XYZ file of C-alpha atoms in Angstrom:
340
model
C 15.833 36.891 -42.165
C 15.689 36.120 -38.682
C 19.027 36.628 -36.983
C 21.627 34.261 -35.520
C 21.461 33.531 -32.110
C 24.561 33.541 -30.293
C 26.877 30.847 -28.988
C 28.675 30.416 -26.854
C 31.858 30.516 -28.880
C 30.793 34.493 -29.657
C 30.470 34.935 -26.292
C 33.965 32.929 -25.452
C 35.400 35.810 -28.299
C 34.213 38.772 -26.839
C 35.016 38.114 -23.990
C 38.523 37.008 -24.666
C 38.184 33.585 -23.063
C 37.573 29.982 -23.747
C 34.455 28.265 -24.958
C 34.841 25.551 -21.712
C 35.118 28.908 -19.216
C 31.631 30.813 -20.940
C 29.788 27.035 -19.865
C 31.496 27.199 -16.776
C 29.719 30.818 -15.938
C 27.057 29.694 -18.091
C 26.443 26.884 -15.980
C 26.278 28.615 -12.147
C 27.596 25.253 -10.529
C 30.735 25.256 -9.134
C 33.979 23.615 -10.478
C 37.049 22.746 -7.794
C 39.217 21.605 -11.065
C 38.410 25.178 -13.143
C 37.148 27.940 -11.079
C 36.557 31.065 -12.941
C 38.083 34.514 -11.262
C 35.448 37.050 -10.471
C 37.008 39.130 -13.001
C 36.882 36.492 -15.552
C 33.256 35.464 -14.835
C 31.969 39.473 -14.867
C 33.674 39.742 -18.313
C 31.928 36.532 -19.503
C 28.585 37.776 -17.806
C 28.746 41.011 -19.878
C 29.756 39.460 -23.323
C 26.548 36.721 -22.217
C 23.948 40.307 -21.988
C 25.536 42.366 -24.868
C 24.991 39.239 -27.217
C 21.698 38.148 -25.458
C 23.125 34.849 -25.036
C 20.672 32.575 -23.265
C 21.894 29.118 -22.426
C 19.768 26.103 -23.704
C 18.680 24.348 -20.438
C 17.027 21.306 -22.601
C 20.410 20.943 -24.330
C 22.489 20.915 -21.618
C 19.610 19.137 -19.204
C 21.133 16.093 -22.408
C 24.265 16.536 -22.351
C 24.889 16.125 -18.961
C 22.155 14.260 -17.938
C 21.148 16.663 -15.213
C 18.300 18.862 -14.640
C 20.226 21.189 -12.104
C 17.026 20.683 -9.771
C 16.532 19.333 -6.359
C 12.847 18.586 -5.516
C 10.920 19.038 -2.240
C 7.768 16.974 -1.741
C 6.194 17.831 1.521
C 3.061 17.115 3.106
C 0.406 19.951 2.810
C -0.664 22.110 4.173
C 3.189 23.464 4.770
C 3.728 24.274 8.823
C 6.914 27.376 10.440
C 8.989 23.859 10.894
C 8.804 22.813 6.801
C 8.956 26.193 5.670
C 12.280 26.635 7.271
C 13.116 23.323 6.151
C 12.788 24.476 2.765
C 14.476 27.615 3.074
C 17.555 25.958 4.273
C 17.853 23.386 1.088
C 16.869 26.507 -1.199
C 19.928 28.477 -0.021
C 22.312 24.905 -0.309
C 20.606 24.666 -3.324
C 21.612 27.522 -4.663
C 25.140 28.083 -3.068
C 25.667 24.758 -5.348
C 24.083 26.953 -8.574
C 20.760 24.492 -8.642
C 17.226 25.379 -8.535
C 14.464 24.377 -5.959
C 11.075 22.281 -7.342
C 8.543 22.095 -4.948
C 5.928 19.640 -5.012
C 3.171 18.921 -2.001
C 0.931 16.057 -1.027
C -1.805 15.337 1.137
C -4.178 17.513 -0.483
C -5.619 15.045 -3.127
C -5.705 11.374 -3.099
C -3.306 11.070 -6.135
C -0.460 13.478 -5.411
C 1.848 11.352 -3.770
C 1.594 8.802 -6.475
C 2.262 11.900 -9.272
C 5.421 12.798 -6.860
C 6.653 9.703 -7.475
C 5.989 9.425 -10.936
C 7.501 13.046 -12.131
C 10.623 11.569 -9.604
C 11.058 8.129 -11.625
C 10.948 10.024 -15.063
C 13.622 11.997 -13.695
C 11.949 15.722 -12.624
C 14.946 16.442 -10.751
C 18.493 15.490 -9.611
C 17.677 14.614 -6.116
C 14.622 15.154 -3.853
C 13.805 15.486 -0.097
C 10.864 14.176 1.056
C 9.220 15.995 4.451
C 7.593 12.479 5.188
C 4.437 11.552 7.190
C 3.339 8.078 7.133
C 1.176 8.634 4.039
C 4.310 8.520 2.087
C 5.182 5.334 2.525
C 8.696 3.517 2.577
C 8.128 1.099 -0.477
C 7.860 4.412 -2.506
C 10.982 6.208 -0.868
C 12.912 3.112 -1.866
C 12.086 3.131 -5.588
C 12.981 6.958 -6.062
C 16.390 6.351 -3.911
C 16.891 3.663 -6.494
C 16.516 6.510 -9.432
C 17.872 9.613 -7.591
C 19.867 10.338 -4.209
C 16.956 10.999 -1.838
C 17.065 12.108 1.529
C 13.422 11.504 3.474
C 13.073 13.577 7.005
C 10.752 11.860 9.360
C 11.532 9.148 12.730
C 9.456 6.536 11.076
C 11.780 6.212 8.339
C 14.739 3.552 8.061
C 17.510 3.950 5.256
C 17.305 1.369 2.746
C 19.048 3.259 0.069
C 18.948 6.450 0.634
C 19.388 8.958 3.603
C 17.206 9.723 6.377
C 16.951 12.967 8.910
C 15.772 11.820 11.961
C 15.189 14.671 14.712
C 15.547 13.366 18.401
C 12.655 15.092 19.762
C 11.704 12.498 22.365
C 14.830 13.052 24.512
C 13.954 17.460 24.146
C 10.327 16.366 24.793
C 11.194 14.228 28.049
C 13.689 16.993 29.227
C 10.428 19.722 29.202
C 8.430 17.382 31.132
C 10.864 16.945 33.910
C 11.266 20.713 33.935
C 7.459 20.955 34.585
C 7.717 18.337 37.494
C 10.811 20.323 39.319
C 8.149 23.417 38.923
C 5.803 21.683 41.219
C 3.159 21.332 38.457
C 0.042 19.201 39.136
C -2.181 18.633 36.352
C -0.086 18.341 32.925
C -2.155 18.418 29.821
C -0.677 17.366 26.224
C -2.224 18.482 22.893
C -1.632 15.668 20.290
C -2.379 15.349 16.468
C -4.157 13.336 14.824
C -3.765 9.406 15.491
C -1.673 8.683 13.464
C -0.181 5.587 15.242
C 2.910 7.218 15.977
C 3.429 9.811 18.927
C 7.103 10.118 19.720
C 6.335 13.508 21.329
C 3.200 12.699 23.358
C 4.537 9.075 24.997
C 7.283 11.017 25.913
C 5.772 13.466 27.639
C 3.496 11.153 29.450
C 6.111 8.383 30.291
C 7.696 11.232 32.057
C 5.304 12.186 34.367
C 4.061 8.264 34.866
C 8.009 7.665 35.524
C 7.508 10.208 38.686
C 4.669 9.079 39.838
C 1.565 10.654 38.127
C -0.918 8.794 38.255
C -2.663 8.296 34.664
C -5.691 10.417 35.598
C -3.807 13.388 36.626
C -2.215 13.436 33.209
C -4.518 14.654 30.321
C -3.960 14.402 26.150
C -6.452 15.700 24.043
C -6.329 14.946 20.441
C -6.956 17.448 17.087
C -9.072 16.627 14.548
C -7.602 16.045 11.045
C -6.001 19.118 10.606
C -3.113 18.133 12.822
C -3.184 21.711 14.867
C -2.657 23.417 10.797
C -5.779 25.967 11.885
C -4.771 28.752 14.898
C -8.920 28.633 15.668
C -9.221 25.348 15.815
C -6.167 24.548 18.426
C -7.605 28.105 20.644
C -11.149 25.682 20.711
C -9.069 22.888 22.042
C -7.538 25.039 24.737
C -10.470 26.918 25.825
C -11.888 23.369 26.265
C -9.151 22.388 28.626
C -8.834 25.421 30.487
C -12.752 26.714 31.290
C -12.922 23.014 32.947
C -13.634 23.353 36.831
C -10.430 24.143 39.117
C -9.311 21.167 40.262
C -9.401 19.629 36.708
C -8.225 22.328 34.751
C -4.267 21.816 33.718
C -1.986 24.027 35.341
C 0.898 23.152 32.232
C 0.148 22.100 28.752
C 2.249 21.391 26.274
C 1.280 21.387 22.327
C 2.778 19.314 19.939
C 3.297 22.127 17.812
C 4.586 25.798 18.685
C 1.709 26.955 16.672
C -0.860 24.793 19.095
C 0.688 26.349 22.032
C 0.697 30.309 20.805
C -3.082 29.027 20.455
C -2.828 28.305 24.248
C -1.557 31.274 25.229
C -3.728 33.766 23.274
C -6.807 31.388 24.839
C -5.485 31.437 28.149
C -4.706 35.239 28.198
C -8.506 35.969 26.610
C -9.950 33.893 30.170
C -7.589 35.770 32.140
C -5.326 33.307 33.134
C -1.694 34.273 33.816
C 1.133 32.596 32.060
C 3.116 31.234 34.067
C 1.829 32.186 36.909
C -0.961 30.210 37.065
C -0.622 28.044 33.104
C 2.685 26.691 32.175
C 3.033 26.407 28.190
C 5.365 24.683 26.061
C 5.694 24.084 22.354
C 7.582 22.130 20.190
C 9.262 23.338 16.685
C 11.087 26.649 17.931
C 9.470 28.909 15.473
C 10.691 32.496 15.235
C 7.101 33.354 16.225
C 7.583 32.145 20.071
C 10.652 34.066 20.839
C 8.623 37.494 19.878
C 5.745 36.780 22.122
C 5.259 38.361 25.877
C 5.967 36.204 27.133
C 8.002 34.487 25.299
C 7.399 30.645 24.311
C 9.528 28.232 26.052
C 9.200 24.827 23.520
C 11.527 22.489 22.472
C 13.391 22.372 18.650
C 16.483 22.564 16.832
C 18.586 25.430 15.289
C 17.517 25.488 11.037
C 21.327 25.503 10.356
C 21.308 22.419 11.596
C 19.757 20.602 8.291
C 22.253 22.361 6.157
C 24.988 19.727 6.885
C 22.307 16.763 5.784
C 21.283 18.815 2.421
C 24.724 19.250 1.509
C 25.499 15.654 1.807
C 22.364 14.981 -0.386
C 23.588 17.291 -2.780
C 27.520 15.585 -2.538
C 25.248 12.511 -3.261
C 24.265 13.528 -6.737
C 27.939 13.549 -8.005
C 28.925 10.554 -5.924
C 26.163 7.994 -5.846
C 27.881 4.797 -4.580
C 28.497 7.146 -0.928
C 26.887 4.876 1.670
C 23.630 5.967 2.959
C 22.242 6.657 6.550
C 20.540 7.867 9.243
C 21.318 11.875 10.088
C 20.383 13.184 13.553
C 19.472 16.394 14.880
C 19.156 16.913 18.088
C 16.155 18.999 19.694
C 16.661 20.944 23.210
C 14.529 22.614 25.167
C 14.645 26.446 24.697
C 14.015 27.736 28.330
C 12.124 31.483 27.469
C 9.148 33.048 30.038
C 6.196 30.931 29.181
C 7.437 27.864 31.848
């Protein structure tokens, strides 16, 4: 005969405690009202592997109506900025005892309309969506309406559910007027995509225009589709720019991405041109990357710690889903290192 499996009431009598305190371990979330001692939850822990108790996840996924999930759609491929993103709500996520779902579009005509789908029919317990205007706000609303969602991108406006906005126009503007109190002449921008929507780019020319550029001194060149994803493709871009004739060639340029501007340097440093000496560079995302380079990359960004307070209100959203919803801000600075 096959034998009995376990339950948690033989696991609550080995380990000398009740049956609600082996699905409070069992569980991994945390409980304010009932908070199980450390010794208490090692002594369930070992009754739970000497009995090779397993704890049904479809059975409790019913009985509480929870999937202990939060999912992450983000658009592909996944840049330094989102991966840290997604660090930071895996370690919330789990320092609340749920699991991390990741899901990706922009790779396949279809995948943002599956996202929503597998949201709607209830995939997971709350979601975050790294947005680009391909994921549009009609389809934010109706999974708010399901789930607490939180949707980072500036082109976004709460209508039911949270939104992280990160004020990189005002870090953006501040880098610009850094590069016009260095004297420089001939400011370049690299820019994604068009995309209709260039916070970081009209910044940084607005700037310059503001002091007195005139347009033609001022030059933005734009990526192809891959949105500065391909470290060959941005060096092409710069190499462009900089084997230009002397008094066209930039003497700053600053990427829209910090991967776009390590491009930059390593293009810059192959034609022999000195940074800063003679080529100012600034990113934008403050990837670990930049700080190890020599010289370093001065670019504009934020701190990753400073998502964890909007993730945690997502996640304070799941047990309480009538809290009103909003717009979260991060603010970006510029991170002066050796590069300008």
């Amino acid at each position: 005969m096959k034998p009995r499996r376990a339950t948690q009431a033989d696991v609550a009598r080995a380990a000398r405690v009740s049956v609600a305190t082996v699905s409070y371990v069992a569980s991994g979330r945390a409980n304010r009202k009932n908070p199980a001692t450390p010794e208490v939850t090692a002594r369930v822990l070992r009754a739970m592997r000497e009995l090779d108790y397993t704890p049904a996840r479809s059975g409790r996924v019913l009985a509480r109506n929870r999937t202990g999930l939060v999912a992450v759609a983000a658009y592909t491929p996944f840049n330094p900025w989102a991966l840290g993103l997604i660090t930071q709500i895996e370690g919330v996520a789990a320092d609340h005892g749920l699991g991390v779902v990741i899901q990706r579009y922009g790779h396949t005509e279809n995948a943002a309309d599956l996202i929503e789908t597998h949201l709607l029919e209830g995939l997971a317990d709350a979601a975050v969506v790294v947005g680009s205007p391909s994921f549009g706000a009609g389809r934010l609303y109706r999974i708010g309406r399901r789930i607490p969602l939180l949707a980072v991108h500036h082109s976004y406006r709460p209508r039911g559910f949270d939104v992280m906005v990160q004020q990189e126009a005002t870090a953006v503007r501040e880098a610009a007027e850094h590069l016009v109190r260095l004297g420089v002449e001939r400011p370049a921008f690299l820019d994604v995509p068009d995309t209709g929507d260039h916070p970081r780019r009209d910044a940084f020319v607005e700037t310059f225009l503001e002091h007195g550029y005139k347009p033609g001194s001022i030059t933005v060149v734009q990526d192809r589709e891959n949105a500065f994803t391909g470290f060959l493709d941005s060096r092409h871009l710069a190499t462009d720019l900089l084997t230009r004739s002397p008094g066209r060639r930039p003497d700053a340029i600053m990427a829209n991405s910090d991967r776009a501007a390590i491009a930059t340097m390593w293009a810059a440093m192959q034609l022999g041109i000195s940074i800063p000496q003679e080529l100012k560079v600034i990113g934008a995302g403050n990837i670990p990357e930049g700080a190890d380079l020599r010289p370093a990359l001065t670019t504009v960004g934020s701190a990753v710690e400073e998502f964890r307070p909007a993730v945690e209100r997502l996640i304070e959203r799941i047990d309480d889903p009538g809290m009103r919803t909003g717009t979260l801000k991060v603010p970006w600075r510029l991170i002066l290192r050796d590069s300008a």
